[in-house]
Coordinates of C-alpha atoms and ligand atoms in Angstrom, one line a residue:
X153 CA -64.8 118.1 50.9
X154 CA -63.2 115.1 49.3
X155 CA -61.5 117.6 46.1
X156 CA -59.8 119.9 49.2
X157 CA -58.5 117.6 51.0
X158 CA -57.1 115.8 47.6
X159 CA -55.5 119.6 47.0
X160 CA -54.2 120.0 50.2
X161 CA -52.5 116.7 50.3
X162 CA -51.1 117.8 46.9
X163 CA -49.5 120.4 47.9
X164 CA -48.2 118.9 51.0
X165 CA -46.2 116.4 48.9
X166 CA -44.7 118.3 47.0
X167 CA -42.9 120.5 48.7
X168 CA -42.5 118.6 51.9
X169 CA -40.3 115.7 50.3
X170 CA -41.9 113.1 53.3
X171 CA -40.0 115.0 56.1
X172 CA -37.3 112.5 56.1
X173 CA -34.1 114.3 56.6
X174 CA -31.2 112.0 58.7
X175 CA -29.0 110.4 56.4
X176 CA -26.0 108.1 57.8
X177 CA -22.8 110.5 55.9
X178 CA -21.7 108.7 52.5
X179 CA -18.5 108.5 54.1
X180 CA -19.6 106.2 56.8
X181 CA -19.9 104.0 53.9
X182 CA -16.1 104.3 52.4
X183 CA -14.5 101.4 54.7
X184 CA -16.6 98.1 53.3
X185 CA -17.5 99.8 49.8
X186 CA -14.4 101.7 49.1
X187 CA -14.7 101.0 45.5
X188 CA -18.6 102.3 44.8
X189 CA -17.6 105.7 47.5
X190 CA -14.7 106.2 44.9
X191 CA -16.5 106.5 42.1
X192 CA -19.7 108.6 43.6
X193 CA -17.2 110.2 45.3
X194 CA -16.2 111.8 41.7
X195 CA -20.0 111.6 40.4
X196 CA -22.4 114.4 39.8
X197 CA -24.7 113.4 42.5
X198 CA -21.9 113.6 44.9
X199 CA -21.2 117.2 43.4
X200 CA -24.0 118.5 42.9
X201 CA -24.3 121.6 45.5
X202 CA -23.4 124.9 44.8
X203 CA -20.5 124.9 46.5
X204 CA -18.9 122.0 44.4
X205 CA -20.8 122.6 40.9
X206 CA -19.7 126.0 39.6
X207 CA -22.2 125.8 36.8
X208 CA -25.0 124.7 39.1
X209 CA -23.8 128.0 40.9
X210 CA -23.3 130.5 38.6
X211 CA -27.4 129.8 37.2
X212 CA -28.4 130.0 41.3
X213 CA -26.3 132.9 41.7
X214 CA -27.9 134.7 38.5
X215 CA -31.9 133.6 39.6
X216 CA -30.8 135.1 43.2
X217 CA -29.7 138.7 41.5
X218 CA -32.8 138.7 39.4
X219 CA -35.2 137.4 41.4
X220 CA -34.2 138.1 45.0
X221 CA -35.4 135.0 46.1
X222 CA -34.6 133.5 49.6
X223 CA -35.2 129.7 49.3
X224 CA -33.4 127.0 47.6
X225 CA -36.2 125.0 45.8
X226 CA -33.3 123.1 43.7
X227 CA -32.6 121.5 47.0
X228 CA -35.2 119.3 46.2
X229 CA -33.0 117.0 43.6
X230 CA -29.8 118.9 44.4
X231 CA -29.1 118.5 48.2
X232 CA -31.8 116.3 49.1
X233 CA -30.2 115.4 52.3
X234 CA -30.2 118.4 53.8
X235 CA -31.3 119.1 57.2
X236 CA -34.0 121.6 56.2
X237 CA -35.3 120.6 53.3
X238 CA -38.8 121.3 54.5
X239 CA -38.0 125.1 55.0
X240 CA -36.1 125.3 51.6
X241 CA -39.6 123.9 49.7
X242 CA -42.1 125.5 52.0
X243 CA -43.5 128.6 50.1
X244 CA -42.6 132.2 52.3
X245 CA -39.3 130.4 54.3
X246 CA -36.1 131.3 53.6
X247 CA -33.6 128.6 53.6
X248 CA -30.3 128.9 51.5
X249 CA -27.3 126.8 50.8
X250 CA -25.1 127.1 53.4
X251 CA -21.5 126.1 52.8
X252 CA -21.0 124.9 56.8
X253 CA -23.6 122.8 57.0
X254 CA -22.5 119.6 56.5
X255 CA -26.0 118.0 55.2
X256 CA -25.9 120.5 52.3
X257 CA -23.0 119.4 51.1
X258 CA -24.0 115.4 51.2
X259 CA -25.5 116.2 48.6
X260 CA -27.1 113.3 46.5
X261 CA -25.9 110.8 49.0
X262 CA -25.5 107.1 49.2
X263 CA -28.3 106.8 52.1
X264 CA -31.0 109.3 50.5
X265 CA -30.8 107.1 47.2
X266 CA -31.0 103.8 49.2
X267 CA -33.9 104.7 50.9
X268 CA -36.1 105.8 48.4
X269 CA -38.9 103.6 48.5
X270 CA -41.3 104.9 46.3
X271 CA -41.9 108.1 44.2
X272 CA -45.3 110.4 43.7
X273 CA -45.8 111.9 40.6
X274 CA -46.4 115.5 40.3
X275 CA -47.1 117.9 38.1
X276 CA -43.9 120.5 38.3
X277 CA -41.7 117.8 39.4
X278 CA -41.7 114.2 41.2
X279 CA -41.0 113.4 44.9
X280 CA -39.5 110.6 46.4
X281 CA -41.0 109.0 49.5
X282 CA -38.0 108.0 51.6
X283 CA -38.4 105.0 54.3
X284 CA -38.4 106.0 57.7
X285 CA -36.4 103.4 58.9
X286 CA -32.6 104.9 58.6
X287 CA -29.5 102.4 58.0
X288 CA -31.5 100.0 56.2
X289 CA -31.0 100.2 52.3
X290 CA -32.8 98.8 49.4
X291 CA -30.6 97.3 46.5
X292 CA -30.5 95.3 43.5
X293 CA -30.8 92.4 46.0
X294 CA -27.3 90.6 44.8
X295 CA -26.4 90.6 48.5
X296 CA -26.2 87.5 50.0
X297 CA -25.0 88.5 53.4
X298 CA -26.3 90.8 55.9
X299 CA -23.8 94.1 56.6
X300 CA -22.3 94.4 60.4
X301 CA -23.4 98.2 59.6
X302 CA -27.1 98.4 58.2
X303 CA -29.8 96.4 57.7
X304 CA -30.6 95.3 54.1
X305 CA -34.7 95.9 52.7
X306 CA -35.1 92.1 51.1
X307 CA -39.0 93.4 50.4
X308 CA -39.0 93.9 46.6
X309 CA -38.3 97.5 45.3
X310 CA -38.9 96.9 41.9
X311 CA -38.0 100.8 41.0
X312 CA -34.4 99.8 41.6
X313 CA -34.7 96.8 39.7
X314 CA -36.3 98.7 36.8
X315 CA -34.2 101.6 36.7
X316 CA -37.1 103.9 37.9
X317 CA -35.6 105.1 41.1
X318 CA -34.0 108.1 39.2
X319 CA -36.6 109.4 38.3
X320 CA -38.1 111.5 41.0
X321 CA -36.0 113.9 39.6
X322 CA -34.8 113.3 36.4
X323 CA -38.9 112.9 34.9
X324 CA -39.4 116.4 34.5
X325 CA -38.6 119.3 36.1
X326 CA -41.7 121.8 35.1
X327 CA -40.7 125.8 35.6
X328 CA -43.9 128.1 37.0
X329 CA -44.5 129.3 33.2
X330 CA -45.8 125.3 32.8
X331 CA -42.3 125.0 30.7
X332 CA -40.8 121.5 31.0
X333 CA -37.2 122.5 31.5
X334 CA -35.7 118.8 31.3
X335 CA -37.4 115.7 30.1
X336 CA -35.7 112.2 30.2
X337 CA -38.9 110.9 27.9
X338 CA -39.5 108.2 31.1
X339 CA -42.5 106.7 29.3
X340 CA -40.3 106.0 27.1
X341 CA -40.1 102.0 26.7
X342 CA -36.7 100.3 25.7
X343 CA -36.7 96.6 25.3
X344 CA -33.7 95.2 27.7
X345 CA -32.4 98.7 29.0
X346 CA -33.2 101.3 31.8
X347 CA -31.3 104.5 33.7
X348 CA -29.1 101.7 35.6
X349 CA -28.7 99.2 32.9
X350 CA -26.7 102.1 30.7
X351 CA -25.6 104.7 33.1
X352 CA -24.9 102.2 36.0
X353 CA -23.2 99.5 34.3
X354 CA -21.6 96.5 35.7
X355 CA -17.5 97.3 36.2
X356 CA -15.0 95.2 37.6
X357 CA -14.6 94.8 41.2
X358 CA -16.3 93.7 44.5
X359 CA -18.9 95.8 45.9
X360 CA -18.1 94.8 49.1
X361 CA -15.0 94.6 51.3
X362 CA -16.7 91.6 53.2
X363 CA -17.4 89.2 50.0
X364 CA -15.9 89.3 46.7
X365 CA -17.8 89.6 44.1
X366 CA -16.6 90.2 40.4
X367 CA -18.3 92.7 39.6
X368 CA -20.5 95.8 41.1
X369 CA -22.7 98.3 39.6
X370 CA -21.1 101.5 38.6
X371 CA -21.3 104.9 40.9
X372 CA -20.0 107.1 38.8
X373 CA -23.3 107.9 37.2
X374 CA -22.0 108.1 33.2
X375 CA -23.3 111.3 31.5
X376 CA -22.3 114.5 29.8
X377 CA -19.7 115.5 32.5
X378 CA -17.9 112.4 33.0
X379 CA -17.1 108.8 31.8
X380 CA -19.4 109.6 28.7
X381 CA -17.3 106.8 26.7
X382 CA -19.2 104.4 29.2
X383 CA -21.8 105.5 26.8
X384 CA -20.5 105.9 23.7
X385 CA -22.1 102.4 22.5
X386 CA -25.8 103.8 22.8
X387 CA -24.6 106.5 19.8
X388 CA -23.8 105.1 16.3
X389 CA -21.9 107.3 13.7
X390 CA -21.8 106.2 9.9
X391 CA -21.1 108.0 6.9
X392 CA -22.9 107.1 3.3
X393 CA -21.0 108.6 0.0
X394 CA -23.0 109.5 -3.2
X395 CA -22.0 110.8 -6.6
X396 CA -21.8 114.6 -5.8
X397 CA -22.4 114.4 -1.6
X398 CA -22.0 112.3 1.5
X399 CA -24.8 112.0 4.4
X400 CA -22.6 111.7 8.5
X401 CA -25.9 109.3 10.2
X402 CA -25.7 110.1 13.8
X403 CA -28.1 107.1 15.3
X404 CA -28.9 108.0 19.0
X405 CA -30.3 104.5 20.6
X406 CA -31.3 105.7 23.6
X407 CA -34.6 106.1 25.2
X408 CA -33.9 110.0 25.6
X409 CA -32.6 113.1 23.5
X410 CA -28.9 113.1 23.2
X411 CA -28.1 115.5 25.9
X412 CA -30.9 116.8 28.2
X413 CA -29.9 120.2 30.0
X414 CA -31.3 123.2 28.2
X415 CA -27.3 124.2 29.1
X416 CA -25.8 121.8 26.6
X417 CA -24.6 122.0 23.2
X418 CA -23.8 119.1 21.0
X419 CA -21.8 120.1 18.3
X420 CA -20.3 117.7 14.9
X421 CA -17.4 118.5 13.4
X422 CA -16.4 116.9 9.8
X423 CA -13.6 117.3 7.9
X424 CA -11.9 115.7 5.1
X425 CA -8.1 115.3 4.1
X426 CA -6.6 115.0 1.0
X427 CA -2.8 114.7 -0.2
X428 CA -2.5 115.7 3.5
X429 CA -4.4 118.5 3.3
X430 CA -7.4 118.8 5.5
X431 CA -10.4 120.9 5.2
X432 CA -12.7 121.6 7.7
X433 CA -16.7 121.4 6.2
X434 CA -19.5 123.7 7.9
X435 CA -20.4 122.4 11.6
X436 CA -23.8 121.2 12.7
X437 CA -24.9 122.2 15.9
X438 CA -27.6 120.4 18.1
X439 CA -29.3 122.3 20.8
X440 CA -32.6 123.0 22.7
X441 CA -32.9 126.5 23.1
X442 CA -35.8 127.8 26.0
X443 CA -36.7 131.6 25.9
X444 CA -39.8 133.9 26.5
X445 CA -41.3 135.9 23.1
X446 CA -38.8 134.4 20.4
X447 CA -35.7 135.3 22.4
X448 CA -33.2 133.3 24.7
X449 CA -33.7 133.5 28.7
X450 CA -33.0 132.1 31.7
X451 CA -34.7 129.0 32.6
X452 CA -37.1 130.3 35.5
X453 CA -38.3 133.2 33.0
X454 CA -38.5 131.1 29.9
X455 CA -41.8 130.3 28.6
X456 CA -41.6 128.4 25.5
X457 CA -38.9 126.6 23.4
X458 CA -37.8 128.4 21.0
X459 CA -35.9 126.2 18.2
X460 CA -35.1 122.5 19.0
X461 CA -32.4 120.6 16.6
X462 CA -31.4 118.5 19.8
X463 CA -30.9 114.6 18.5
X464 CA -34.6 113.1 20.4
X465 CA -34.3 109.7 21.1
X466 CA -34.2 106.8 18.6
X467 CA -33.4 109.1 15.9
X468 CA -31.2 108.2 13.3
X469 CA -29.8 111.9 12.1
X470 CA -28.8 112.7 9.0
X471 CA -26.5 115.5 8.4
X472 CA -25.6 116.1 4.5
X473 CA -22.1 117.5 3.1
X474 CA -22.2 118.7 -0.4
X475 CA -18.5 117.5 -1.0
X476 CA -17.4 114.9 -3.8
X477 CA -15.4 112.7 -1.8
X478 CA -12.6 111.0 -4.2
X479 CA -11.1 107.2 -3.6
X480 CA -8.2 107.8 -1.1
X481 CA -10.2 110.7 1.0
X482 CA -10.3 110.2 4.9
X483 CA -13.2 111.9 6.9
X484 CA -12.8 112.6 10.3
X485 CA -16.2 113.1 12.2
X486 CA -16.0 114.5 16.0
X487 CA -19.2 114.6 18.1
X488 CA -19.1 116.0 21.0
X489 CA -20.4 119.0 23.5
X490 CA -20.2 122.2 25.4
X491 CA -21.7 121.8 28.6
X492 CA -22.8 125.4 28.7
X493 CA -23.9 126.6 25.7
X494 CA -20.8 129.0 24.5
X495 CA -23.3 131.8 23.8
X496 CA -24.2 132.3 27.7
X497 CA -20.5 131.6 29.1
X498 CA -20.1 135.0 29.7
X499 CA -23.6 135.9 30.4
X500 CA -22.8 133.4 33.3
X501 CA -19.6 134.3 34.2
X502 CA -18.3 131.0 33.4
X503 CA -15.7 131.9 30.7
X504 CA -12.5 130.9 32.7
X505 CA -13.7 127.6 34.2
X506 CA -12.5 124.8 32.0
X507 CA -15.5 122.6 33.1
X508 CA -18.1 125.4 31.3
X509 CA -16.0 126.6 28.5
X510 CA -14.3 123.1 27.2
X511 CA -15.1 121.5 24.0
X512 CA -15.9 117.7 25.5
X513 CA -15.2 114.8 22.9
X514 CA -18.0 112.1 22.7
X515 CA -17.3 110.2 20.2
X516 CA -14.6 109.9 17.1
X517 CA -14.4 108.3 13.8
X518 CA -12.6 108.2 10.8
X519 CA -13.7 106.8 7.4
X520 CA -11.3 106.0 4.5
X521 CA -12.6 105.9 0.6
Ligands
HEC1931 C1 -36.8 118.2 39.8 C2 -35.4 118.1 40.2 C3 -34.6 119.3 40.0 C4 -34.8 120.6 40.5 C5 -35.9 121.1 41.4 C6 -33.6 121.4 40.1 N1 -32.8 120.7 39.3 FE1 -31.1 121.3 38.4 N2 -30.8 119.4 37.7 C7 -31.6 118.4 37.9 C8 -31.1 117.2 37.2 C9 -31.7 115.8 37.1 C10 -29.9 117.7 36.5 C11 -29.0 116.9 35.6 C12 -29.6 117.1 34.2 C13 -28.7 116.7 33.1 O1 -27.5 116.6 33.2 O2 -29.4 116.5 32.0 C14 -29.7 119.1 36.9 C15 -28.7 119.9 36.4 C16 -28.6 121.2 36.6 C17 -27.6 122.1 36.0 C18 -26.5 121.7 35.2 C19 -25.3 121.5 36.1 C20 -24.0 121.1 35.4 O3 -23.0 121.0 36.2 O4 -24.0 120.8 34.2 C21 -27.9 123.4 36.5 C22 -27.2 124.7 36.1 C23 -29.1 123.3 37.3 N3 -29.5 122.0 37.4 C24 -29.6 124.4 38.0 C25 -30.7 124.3 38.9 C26 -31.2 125.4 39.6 C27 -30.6 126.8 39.7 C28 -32.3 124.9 40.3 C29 -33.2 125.7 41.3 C30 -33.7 126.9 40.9 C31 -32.5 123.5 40.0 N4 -31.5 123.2 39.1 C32 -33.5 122.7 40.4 C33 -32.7 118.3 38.6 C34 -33.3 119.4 39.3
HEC1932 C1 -19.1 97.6 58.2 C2 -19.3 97.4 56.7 C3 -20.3 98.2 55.9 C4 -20.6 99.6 56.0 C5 -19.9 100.6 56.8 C6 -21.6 99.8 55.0 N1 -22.0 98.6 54.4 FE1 -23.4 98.3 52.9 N2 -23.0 96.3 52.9 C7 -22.0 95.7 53.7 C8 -22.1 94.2 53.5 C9 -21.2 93.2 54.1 C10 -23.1 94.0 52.5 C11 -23.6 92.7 51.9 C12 -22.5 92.3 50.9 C13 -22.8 90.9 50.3 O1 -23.8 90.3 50.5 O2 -22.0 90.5 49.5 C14 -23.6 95.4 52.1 C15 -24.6 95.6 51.2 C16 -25.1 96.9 50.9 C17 -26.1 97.1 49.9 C18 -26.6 96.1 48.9 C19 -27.9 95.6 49.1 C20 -28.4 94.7 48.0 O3 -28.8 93.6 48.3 O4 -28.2 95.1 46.9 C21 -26.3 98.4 49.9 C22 -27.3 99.2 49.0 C23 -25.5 99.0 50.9 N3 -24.7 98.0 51.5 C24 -25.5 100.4 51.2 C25 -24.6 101.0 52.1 C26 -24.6 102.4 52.4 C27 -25.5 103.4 51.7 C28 -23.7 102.6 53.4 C29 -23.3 103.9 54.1 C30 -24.4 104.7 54.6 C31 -23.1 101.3 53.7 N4 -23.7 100.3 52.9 C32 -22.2 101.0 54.7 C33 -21.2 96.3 54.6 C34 -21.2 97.6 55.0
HEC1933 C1 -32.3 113.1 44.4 C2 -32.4 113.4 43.0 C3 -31.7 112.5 42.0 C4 -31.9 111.1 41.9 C5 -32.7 110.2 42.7 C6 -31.0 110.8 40.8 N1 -30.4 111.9 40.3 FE1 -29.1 111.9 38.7 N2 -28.7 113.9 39.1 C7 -29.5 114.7 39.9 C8 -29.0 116.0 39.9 C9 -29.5 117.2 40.6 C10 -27.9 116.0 38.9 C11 -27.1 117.2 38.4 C12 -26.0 117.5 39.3 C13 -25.2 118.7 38.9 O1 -24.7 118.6 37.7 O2 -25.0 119.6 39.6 C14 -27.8 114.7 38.4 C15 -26.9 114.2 37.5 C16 -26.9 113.0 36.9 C17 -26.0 112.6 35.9 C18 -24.9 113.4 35.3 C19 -25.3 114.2 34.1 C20 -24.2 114.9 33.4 O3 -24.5 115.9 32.8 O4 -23.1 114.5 33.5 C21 -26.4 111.3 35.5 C22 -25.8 110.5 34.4 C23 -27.4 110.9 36.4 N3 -27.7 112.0 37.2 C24 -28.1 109.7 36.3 C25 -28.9 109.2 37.3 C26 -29.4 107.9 37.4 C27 -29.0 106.8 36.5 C28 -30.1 107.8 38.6 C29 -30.8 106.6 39.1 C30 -30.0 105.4 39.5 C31 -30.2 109.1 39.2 N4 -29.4 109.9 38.4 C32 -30.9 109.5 40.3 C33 -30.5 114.3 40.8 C34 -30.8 112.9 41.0
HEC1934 C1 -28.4 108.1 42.5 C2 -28.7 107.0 43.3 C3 -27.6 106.2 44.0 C4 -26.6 106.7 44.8 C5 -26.3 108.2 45.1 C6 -25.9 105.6 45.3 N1 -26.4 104.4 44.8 FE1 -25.8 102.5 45.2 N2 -27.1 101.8 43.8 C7 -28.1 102.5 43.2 C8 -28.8 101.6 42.3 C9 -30.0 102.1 41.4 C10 -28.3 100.3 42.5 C11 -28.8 99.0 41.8 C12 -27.9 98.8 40.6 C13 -28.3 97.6 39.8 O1 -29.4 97.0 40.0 O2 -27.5 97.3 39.0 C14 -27.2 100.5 43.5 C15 -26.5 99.4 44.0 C16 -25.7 99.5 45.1 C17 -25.1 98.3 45.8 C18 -25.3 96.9 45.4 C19 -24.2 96.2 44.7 C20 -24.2 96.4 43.2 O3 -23.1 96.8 42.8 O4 -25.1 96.0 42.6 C21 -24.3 98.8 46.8 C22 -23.5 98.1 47.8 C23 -24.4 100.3 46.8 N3 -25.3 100.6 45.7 C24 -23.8 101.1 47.6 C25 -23.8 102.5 47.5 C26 -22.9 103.4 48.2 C27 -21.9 103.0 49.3 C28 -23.1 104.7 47.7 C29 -22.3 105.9 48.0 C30 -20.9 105.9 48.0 C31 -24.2 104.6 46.7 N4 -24.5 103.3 46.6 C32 -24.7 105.7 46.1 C33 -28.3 103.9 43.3 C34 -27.5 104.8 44.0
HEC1935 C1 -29.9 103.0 26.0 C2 -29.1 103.6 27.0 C3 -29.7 104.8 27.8 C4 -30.8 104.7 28.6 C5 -31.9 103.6 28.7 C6 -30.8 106.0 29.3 N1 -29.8 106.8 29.0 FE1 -29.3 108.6 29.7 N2 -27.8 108.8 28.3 C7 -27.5 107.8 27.4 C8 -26.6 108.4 26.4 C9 -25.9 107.7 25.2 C10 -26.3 109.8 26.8 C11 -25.5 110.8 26.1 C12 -24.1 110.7 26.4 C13 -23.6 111.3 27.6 O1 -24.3 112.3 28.2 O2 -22.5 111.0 28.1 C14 -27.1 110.0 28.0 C15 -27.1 111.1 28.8 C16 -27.8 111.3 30.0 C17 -27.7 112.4 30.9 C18 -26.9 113.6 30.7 C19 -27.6 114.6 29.8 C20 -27.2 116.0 29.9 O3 -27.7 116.9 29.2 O4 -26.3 116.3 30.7 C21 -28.6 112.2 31.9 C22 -28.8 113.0 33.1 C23 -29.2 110.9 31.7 N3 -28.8 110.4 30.5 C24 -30.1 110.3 32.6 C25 -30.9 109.2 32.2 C26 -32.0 108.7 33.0 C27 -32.5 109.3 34.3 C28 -32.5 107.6 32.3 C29 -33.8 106.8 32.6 C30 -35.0 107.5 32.6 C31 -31.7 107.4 31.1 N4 -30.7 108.4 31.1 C32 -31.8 106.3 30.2 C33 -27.9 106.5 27.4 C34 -29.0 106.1 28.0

């Protein structure tokens, strides 16, 4: 008795994401934190539906050809707000993003985040438990006033103090082959840093209209798509010259793989001028490739991971150039990304959107001998 009614509950949780779904419109919260709705307002969480994410809709778009199906299960992390979540998860429904309902396109909103109050840990992927009470928020408790608007939760949520409210979805995200898709290593422990101490870091400006406060925590969620120099610290480059060779270190110090999305491809470029000529050395390429029997597939068929050269976290990369550098030499190292690997583009339909097809600069450097 006891081990079916511990499946059943199981199951319900993890598709029925607590059956919360009212959310006050991030909108509502423009007027007294104009400066926070800007920046979400340009984030990934606040783009993250098909309609506004053409890459997130070109992968949908290809699993819906191939696979017919008639729910949208990414609504779980991707439009979390919507108004039928339930139907969306719930196994034999059919539920799909719908470009005129307005809780679709909410998507990662400022009220579902606020009211997380705790998450379960699952298998395939984590769910957040979401507070029933609606327009009262948990923060990082800086607030010294109550809002006119909403009620603030003073109870302790230490996942927002701790980072750990991302990561009901950003864990793990398990595909039904048992492959982990995406993997932000959360076990990982960093001494003095979390998911809101680097990609929520304290900006200029009130968060507040009503008090004024120097400073505010950063909604523009810093990652591969945008504000990535935000994060540009975490990543040392240095260069070490020997007799016949030189050695480009790429130090990644943070508590996860350089980029994440099984999308993404980092790329360094190196080259080297002399007498103002400039030579471009052999590229190195960083990237986690998923597939099924040795060859490249989508995500929902992949099984298996079939090469992985992906910086993992805390590595300190070497990458060795068999070039004599001579005194007077300058290197110039680029690292940065395709957001779509360049070899699926097309496969995607993707090759005349700048965001998919753009070379993305990271980080810079030059060294002079
Ligand atoms: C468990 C949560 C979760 C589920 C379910 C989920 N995703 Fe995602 N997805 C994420 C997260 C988190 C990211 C951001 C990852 C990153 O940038 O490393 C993401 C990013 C993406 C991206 C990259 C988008 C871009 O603009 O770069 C694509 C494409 C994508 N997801 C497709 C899907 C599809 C299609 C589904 C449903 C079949 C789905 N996801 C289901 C969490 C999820
Ligand atoms: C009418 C003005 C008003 C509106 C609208 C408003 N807020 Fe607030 N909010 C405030 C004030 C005032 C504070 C407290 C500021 C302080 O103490 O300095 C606050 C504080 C907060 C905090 C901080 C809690 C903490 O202690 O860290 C969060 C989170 C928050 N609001 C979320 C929201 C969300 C989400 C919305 C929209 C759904 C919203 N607010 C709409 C006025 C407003
Ligand atoms: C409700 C699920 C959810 C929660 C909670 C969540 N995220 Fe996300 N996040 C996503 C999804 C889905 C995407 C991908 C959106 C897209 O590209 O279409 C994303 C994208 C991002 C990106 C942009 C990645 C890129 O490639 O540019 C960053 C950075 C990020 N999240 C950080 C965080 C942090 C930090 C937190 C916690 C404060 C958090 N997320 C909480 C679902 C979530
Ligand atoms: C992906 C989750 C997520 C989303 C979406 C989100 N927030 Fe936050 N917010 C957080 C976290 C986490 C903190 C705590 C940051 C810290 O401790 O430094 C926070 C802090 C705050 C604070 C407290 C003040 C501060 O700067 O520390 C306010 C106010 C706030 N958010 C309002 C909003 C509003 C308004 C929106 C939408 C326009 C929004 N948030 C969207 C996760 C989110
Ligand atoms: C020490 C700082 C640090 C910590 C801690 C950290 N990150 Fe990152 N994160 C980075 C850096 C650096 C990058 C790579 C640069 C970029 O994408 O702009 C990155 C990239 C990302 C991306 C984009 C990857 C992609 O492929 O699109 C997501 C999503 C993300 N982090 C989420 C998280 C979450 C969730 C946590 C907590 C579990 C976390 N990060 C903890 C520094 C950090």
């Amino acid at each position: 008795m006891k081990t079916i009614s511990l499946i059943l509950l199981f199951c319900i949780s993890v598709f029925a994401n607590d059956s919360v779904h009212e959310f006050a419109p991030s909108k509502d919260c423009q007027k007294c934190h104009a400066q926070i709705y800007d920046e979400f307002y340009g984030s990934m969480h606040s783009n993250a539906t098909v309609d506004k994410d053409v890459i997130h809709k070109a992968v949908w778009n290809k699993q819906v050809a191939m696979t017919k199906t008639e729910q949208y299960s990414c609504g779980k992390c991707h439009t979390p707000a919507a108004d039928n979540l339930d139907k969306m998860l719930k196994e034999g429904e059919k539920a799909l993003p719908d470009a005129k309902n307005a809780t679709h396109q909410e998507a990662i909103s400022c009220a579902y985040c606020h009211r997380i109050e705790k998450i379960e840990e699952h298998k395939q992927s984590n769910t957040n438990i979401i507070s029933k009470t609606s327009k009262e928020y948990y923060g990082s408790g800086r607030s010294s006033l109550d809002s006119p608007y909403h009620k603030i939760k003073t109870d302790e949520n230490e996942n927002f103090k701790n980072g750990n409210i991302c990561v009901g979805c950003h864990s793990h995200n398990v595909n039904k082959a048992g492959l982990n898709l995406c993997s932000t290593n959360v076990n990982k422990e960093m001494n003095e840093s979390n998911c809101v101490s680097c990609h929520m870091p304290k900006v200029d400006g009130s968060f507040s209209s009503l008090t004024d406060t120097k400073t505010h925590s950063f909604h523009g969620f810093a990652g591969a798509h945008n504000n990535s120099n935000m994060l540009a610290k975490h990543v040392d480059i240095s260069l070490l010259k020997n007799i016949d060779h030189f050695i480009v270190n790429i130090d990644n110090r943070s508590s996860h793989a350089l980029l994440l999305h099984p999308a993404r491809v980092a790329v360094l470029k190196i080259s080297v001028t002399r007498d103002e000529k400039t030579t471009e050395l052999e590229k190195e390429i960083f990237v986690r490739v998923i597939g099924k029997g040795g060859e490249p597939s989508m995500p929902w068929m992949a099984d298996s991971v079939i090469k992985d050269t992906m910086i993992q976290a805390n590595e300190k990369r070497a990458v060795k150039r068999e070039f004599k550098l001579e005194k007077g030499d300058k290197v110039d190292v680029v690292l940065g990304w395709f957001l779509v690997n360049p070899k699926v583009v097309e496969a995607l339909g993707l090759q005349d959107e700048k965001v998919a097809a753009e070379f993305k600069v990271f980080k810079k450097q030059s060294f002079t001998f």
